[in-house]
Amino acid sequence: RKEVEQDPGPFNVPEGATVAFNCTYSNSASQSFFWYRQDCRKEPKLLMSVYSSGNEDGRFTAQLNRASQYISLLIRDSKLSDSATYLCVVRRSSASKIIFGSGTRLSIRP
Amino acid sequence: GAGVSQTPSNKVTEKGKYVELRCDPISGHTALYWYRQSLGQGPEFLIYFQGTGAADDSGLPNDRFFAVRPEGSVSTLKIQRTERGDSAVYLCASSLTGDRNSPLHFGNGTRLTVT
């Protein structure tokens, strides 16, 4: 079983829609959580960190459920420019590796 | 300011050859990470440096892979006796500190093709 699992998608939604995807992680000792965004043939870039209490950044909301070991990302009022692959990222501690999920592909149609 | 720089951007080599991939992190960043990414997959962890030392090298797939960071800045990933299965994009990232919440800044990657 992979340490970080994501639905690969693709999610194909119309502009303006709300879309959400989850990510599950297997190691309960994980301490830090992030969402990265990767455009086609580009490097990953940090979208947002995920905090225990949940956090929002504009149209993006991230939540963490430690009991069930999953992280979610909600995108409201989706834009064409949101089309990308969203990578779920987990880290146990400062001394440990940072693990990426396989990514969820999102495509926004006009 | 300059971001993470990786060279070469593309490398084509024959099976069995030796290759070196270079990563120049953002100035002042103490932590450096190597990943490789195949099409349709997320980045796969290889090795993580804190300063000059490898804090975690558990992702190196076998002893053909080796990485160094002798002065705590530039890092080189070395692959011996390359195999076709080594073909991938090799990504380097750095972060200001090794703190668990310190975000990664990625370079553009080196696309390695082994023929």
Tab-separated table of C-alpha atoms in Angstrom:
chain	number	residue	atom	x	y	z
A	1	ARG	CA	0.000	0.000	0.000
A	2	LYS	CA	1.322	3.448	-0.909
A	3	GLU	CA	1.992	5.813	1.970
A	4	VAL	CA	-0.034	8.585	0.308
A	5	GLU	CA	-2.969	7.739	-1.946
A	6	GLN	CA	-5.013	9.944	-4.216
A	7	ASP	CA	-7.752	9.396	-6.758
A	8	PRO	CA	-5.933	10.008	-10.069
A	9	GLY	CA	-9.028	11.466	-11.739
A	10	PRO	CA	-9.356	13.116	-14.129
A	11	PHE	CA	-11.992	15.358	-12.648
A	12	ASN	CA	-13.651	17.237	-15.495
A	13	VAL	CA	-15.885	20.052	-14.255
A	14	PRO	CA	-17.411	23.212	-15.736
A	15	GLU	CA	-16.065	26.641	-14.960
A	16	GLY	CA	-17.639	28.046	-11.812
A	17	ALA	CA	-18.252	24.647	-10.235
A	18	THR	CA	-17.046	23.537	-6.830
A	19	VAL	CA	-14.788	20.508	-6.787
A	20	ALA	CA	-13.242	18.565	-3.941
A	21	PHE	CA	-10.738	15.774	-3.702
A	22	ASN	CA	-9.300	13.745	-0.884
A	23	CYS	CA	-6.026	12.144	-0.084
A	24	THR	CA	-5.359	9.421	2.474
A	25	TYR	CA	-2.111	8.704	4.273
A	26	SER	CA	-1.106	5.511	6.025
A	27	ASN	CA	1.380	6.658	8.666
A	28	SER	CA	-0.363	8.008	11.755
A	29	ALA	CA	2.895	9.688	12.846
A	30	SER	CA	2.680	12.123	9.941
A	31	GLN	CA	2.888	15.701	11.145
A	32	SER	CA	2.920	18.075	8.182
A	33	PHE	CA	0.574	18.205	5.225
A	34	PHE	CA	0.506	20.225	2.035
A	35	TRP	CA	-1.140	20.564	-1.337
A	36	TYR	CA	1.096	21.257	-4.308
A	37	ARG	CA	-0.011	22.100	-7.807
A	38	GLN	CA	1.755	20.876	-10.929
A	39	ASP	CA	1.043	22.155	-14.433
A	40	CYS	CA	1.816	19.950	-17.414
A	41	ARG	CA	5.577	19.554	-17.914
A	42	LYS	CA	6.312	22.014	-15.112
A	43	GLU	CA	7.700	21.636	-11.616
A	44	PRO	CA	5.400	21.283	-8.585
A	45	LYS	CA	4.623	24.473	-6.677
A	46	LEU	CA	3.241	24.879	-3.178
A	47	LEU	CA	-0.482	25.659	-3.204
A	48	MET	CA	-1.093	25.657	0.520
A	49	SER	CA	-0.175	24.056	3.803
A	50	VAL	CA	-2.865	22.133	5.652
A	51	TYR	CA	-3.418	22.940	9.296
A	52	SER	CA	-5.199	20.877	11.916
A	53	SER	CA	-8.022	23.374	12.247
A	54	GLY	CA	-8.473	23.649	8.496
A	55	ASN	CA	-7.521	26.694	6.492
A	56	GLU	CA	-8.674	28.780	3.592
A	57	ASP	CA	-6.828	30.753	0.942
A	58	GLY	CA	-9.213	32.597	-1.337
A	59	ARG	CA	-11.214	30.009	-3.263
A	60	PHE	CA	-9.211	27.117	-1.802
A	61	THR	CA	-10.011	25.331	1.463
A	62	ALA	CA	-7.884	22.570	2.941
A	63	GLN	CA	-8.903	20.295	5.776
A	64	LEU	CA	-7.193	17.612	7.812
A	65	ASN	CA	-8.875	14.700	9.526
A	66	ARG	CA	-6.271	13.013	11.706
A	67	ALA	CA	-8.623	10.363	13.055
A	68	SER	CA	-9.409	9.091	9.572
A	69	GLN	CA	-6.007	10.054	8.167
A	70	TYR	CA	-7.179	12.041	5.221
A	71	ILE	CA	-6.691	15.502	3.791
A	72	SER	CA	-9.072	17.308	1.501
A	73	LEU	CA	-8.905	20.200	-0.920
A	74	LEU	CA	-11.982	22.160	-1.957
A	75	ILE	CA	-11.934	24.596	-4.850
A	76	ARG	CA	-14.865	26.988	-5.169
A	77	ASP	CA	-15.861	28.966	-8.256
A	78	SER	CA	-13.316	27.061	-10.358
A	79	LYS	CA	-11.449	28.888	-13.124
A	80	LEU	CA	-9.966	27.575	-16.348
A	81	SER	CA	-6.556	28.351	-14.853
A	82	ASP	CA	-7.196	25.840	-12.051
A	83	SER	CA	-6.657	23.018	-14.547
A	84	ALA	CA	-3.615	21.161	-13.246
A	85	THR	CA	-2.556	18.127	-11.237
A	86	TYR	CA	-2.945	18.513	-7.482
A	87	LEU	CA	-0.404	16.648	-5.374
A	88	CYS	CA	-1.021	15.684	-1.780
A	89	VAL	CA	2.154	15.852	0.325
A	90	VAL	CA	2.886	14.388	3.747
A	91	ARG	CA	5.855	14.565	6.102
A	92	ARG	CA	6.497	12.793	9.386
A	93	SER	CA	9.124	15.060	10.889
A	94	SER	CA	11.933	17.444	10.065
A	95	ALA	CA	14.360	14.562	9.785
A	96	SER	CA	12.247	12.537	7.433
A	97	LYS	CA	11.459	12.479	3.758
A	98	ILE	CA	8.594	14.372	2.172
A	99	ILE	CA	6.225	12.033	0.369
A	100	PHE	CA	4.088	12.972	-2.617
A	101	GLY	CA	0.918	11.280	-3.769
A	102	SER	CA	0.471	10.393	-7.422
A	103	GLY	CA	-1.695	13.437	-7.985
A	104	THR	CA	-5.266	14.153	-8.984
A	105	ARG	CA	-5.792	15.613	-12.437
A	106	LEU	CA	-8.321	18.424	-12.670
A	107	SER	CA	-9.632	19.801	-15.933
A	108	ILE	CA	-11.935	22.818	-15.977
A	109	ARG	CA	-14.017	23.245	-19.129
A	110	PRO	CA	-15.540	26.533	-20.354
B	1	GLY	CA	16.315	36.217	-7.035
B	2	ALA	CA	17.455	33.035	-8.672
B	3	GLY	CA	15.454	29.907	-8.107
B	4	VAL	CA	16.664	26.325	-8.010
B	5	SER	CA	18.771	25.626	-11.073
B	6	GLN	CA	19.198	22.159	-12.561
B	7	THR	CA	21.566	21.197	-15.331
B	8	PRO	CA	21.400	19.806	-17.878
B	9	SER	CA	17.733	20.299	-18.687
B	10	ASN	CA	17.831	17.256	-20.952
B	11	LYS	CA	20.204	14.328	-21.028
B	12	VAL	CA	20.159	11.424	-23.455
B	13	THR	CA	22.536	8.593	-22.691
B	14	GLU	CA	23.092	5.020	-23.728
B	15	LYS	CA	22.307	2.086	-21.497
B	16	GLY	CA	25.284	1.281	-19.307
B	17	LYS	CA	26.751	4.791	-19.253
B	18	TYR	CA	27.389	6.992	-16.224
B	19	VAL	CA	25.551	10.295	-15.758
B	20	GLU	CA	25.739	13.213	-13.361
B	21	LEU	CA	22.880	15.590	-12.722
B	22	ARG	CA	23.537	18.894	-11.008
B	23	CYS	CA	21.358	20.962	-8.683
B	24	ASP	CA	22.107	24.497	-7.553
B	25	PRO	CA	19.694	25.369	-4.722
B	26	ILE	CA	18.432	28.775	-3.730
B	27	SER	CA	21.209	30.616	-1.915
B	28	GLY	CA	21.022	30.093	1.828
B	29	HIS	CA	18.732	27.079	1.676
B	30	THR	CA	20.075	24.399	3.961
B	31	ALA	CA	17.832	21.522	2.924
B	32	LEU	CA	17.999	19.887	-0.505
B	33	TYR	CA	15.904	17.057	-1.924
B	34	TRP	CA	16.105	14.852	-4.991
B	35	TYR	CA	13.030	13.276	-6.536
B	36	ARG	CA	12.314	11.511	-9.798
B	37	GLN	CA	9.039	11.621	-11.627
B	38	SER	CA	7.693	9.348	-14.315
B	39	LEU	CA	4.782	10.242	-16.570
B	40	GLY	CA	1.475	10.180	-14.738
B	41	GLN	CA	3.106	9.680	-11.340
B	42	GLY	CA	3.887	11.975	-8.455
B	43	PRO	CA	7.476	12.799	-7.529
B	44	GLU	CA	9.199	9.779	-5.969
B	45	PHE	CA	11.549	10.612	-3.101
B	46	LEU	CA	15.216	9.708	-3.558
B	47	ILE	CA	17.345	11.524	-0.971
B	48	TYR	CA	17.266	14.492	1.412
B	49	PHE	CA	20.279	16.533	2.522
B	50	GLN	CA	20.466	18.767	5.557
B	51	GLY	CA	23.634	20.744	5.002
B	52	THR	CA	26.348	18.433	3.730
B	53	GLY	CA	24.948	15.232	5.162
B	54	ALA	CA	22.259	12.937	3.834
B	55	ALA	CA	19.496	12.992	6.453
B	56	ASP	CA	17.458	10.359	4.624
B	57	ASP	CA	18.620	8.331	1.619
B	58	SER	CA	16.008	5.632	1.897
B	59	GLY	CA	14.564	6.438	-1.522
B	60	LEU	CA	17.673	5.640	-3.547
B	61	PRO	CA	16.536	2.571	-5.515
B	62	ASN	CA	19.859	0.692	-5.519
B	63	ASP	CA	23.602	1.160	-5.263
B	64	ARG	CA	23.851	2.530	-8.806
B	65	PHE	CA	22.465	5.796	-7.438
B	66	PHE	CA	24.543	8.114	-5.301
B	67	ALA	CA	24.301	11.791	-4.393
B	68	VAL	CA	26.669	14.266	-2.798
B	69	ARG	CA	26.553	17.775	-1.442
B	70	PRO	CA	30.140	18.388	-0.331
B	71	GLU	CA	29.889	22.059	0.610
B	72	GLY	CA	26.274	22.194	1.652
B	73	SER	CA	25.187	24.011	-1.477
B	74	VAL	CA	25.378	22.423	-4.950
B	75	SER	CA	24.409	18.763	-5.134
B	76	THR	CA	25.174	16.130	-7.760
B	77	LEU	CA	23.112	13.012	-8.345
B	78	LYS	CA	25.219	10.269	-9.910
B	79	ILE	CA	23.842	7.244	-11.712
B	80	GLN	CA	26.133	4.413	-12.730
B	81	ARG	CA	25.450	1.769	-15.379
B	82	THR	CA	22.236	3.465	-16.440
B	83	GLU	CA	19.251	1.325	-17.374
B	84	ARG	CA	16.247	2.159	-19.543
B	85	GLY	CA	14.099	2.111	-16.417
B	86	ASP	CA	16.067	5.082	-15.069
B	87	SER	CA	14.451	7.289	-17.719
B	88	ALA	CA	12.429	9.960	-15.887
B	89	VAL	CA	12.449	13.615	-14.920
B	90	TYR	CA	14.802	14.148	-11.992
B	91	LEU	CA	13.645	16.998	-9.805
B	92	CYS	CA	15.643	18.857	-7.217
B	93	ALA	CA	14.084	21.027	-4.524
B	94	SER	CA	15.459	23.147	-1.722
B	95	SER	CA	13.957	24.693	1.377
B	96	LEU	CA	15.228	27.421	3.660
B	97	THR	CA	15.476	25.079	6.599
B	98	GLY	CA	14.768	21.443	7.230
B	99	ASP	CA	11.855	22.449	9.430
B	100	ARG	CA	8.896	20.220	8.695
B	101	ASN	CA	6.763	23.169	7.608
B	102	SER	CA	9.365	24.768	5.364
B	103	PRO	CA	8.008	24.655	1.788
B	104	LEU	CA	9.914	23.113	-1.098
B	105	HIS	CA	11.055	25.152	-4.092
B	106	PHE	CA	11.605	22.976	-7.137
B	107	GLY	CA	13.886	23.377	-10.104
B	108	ASN	CA	12.694	22.724	-13.655
B	109	GLY	CA	14.110	19.216	-13.586
B	110	THR	CA	16.460	17.196	-15.759
B	111	ARG	CA	14.768	14.921	-18.271
B	112	LEU	CA	16.911	11.794	-18.490
B	113	THR	CA	16.422	9.411	-21.389
B	114	VAL	CA	18.345	6.156	-21.436
B	115	THR	CA	18.355	4.509	-24.867
